Coordinates of C-alpha atoms in Angstrom, one line a residue:
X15 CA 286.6 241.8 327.5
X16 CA 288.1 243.1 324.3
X17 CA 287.0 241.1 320.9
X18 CA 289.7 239.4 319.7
X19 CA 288.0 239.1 315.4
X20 CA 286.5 241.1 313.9
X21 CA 282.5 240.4 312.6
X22 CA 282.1 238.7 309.0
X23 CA 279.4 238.1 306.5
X24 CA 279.4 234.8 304.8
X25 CA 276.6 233.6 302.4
X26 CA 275.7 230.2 303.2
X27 CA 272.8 229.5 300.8
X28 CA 271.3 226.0 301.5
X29 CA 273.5 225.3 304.1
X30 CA 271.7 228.8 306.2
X31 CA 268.9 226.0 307.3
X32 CA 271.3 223.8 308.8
X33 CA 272.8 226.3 310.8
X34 CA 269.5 227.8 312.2
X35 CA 268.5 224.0 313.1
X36 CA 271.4 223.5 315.1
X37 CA 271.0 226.8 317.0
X38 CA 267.4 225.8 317.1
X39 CA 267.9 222.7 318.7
X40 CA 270.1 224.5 321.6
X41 CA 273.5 221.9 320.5
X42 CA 274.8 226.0 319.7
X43 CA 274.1 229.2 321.2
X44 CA 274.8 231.0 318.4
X45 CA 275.4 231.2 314.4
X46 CA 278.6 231.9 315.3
X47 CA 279.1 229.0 317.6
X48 CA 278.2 226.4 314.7
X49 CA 280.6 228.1 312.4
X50 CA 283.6 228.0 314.8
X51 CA 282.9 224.4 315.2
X52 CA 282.6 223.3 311.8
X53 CA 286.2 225.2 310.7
X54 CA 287.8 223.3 313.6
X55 CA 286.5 220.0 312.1
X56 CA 287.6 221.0 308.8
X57 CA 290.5 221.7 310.3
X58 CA 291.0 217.9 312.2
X59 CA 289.4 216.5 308.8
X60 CA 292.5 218.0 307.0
X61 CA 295.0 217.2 309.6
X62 CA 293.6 214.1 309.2
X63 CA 294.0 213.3 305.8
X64 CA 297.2 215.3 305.7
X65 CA 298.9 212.1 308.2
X66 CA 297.2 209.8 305.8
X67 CA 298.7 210.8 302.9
X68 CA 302.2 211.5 304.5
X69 CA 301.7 207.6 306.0
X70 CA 301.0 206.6 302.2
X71 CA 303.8 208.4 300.9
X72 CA 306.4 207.0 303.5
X73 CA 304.8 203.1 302.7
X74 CA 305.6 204.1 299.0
X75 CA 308.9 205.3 299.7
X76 CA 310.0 202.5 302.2
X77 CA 308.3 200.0 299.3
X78 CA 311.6 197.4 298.3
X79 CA 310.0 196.6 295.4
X80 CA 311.3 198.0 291.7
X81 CA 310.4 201.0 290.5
X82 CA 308.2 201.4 287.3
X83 CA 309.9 203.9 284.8
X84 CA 307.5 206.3 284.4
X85 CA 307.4 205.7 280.2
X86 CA 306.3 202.3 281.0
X87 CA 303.5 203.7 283.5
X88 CA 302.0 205.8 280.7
X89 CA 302.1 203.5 278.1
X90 CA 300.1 201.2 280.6
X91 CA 297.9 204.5 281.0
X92 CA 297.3 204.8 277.2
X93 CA 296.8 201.2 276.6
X94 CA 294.2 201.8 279.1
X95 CA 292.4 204.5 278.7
X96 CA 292.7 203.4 274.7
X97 CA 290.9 200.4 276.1
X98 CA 288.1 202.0 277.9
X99 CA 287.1 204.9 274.7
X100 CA 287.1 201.6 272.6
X101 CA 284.6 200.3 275.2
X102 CA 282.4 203.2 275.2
X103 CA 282.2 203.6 271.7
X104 CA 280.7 200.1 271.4

């Protein structure tokens, strides 16, 4: 059977040991088997927080409460943060 990728070198520094443990342990067969698996968790972990934040983004839209003009969000913001370098001066 024909290879459908071509071979790639990636430096994985610390993270080398945690491959070769995992092949070690027989959960993979390969170095290449534990790095197909963890892109296609990244890849659930990001579809994952992609529906989040859509969700959160609908809830803010569909929100009937007023909106906040946005000069009166940053001069909360600046009160704020005015607040908090006063703090940490002290």
């Amino acid at each position: 059977m024909a290879r459908t990728s071509r071979p790639i070198t990636v430096t994985l520094g610390d993270l080398q040991e945690h491959v070769e443990a995992r092949v070690r342990s027989g959960a993979y067969a390969s170095t290449s088997e534990v790095l197909r698996a963890a892109v296609r968790a990244l890849d659930r972990e990001e579809q994952a927080l992609g529906e989040w934040l859509k969700e959160k983004v609908d809830e803010a839209f569909a929100d009937p409460g007023a909106s906040v003009p946005a000069r009166d969000v940053f001069r909360r913001l600046r009160a704020y943060h005015a607040e908090q370098t006063k703090a940490d001066a002290e």
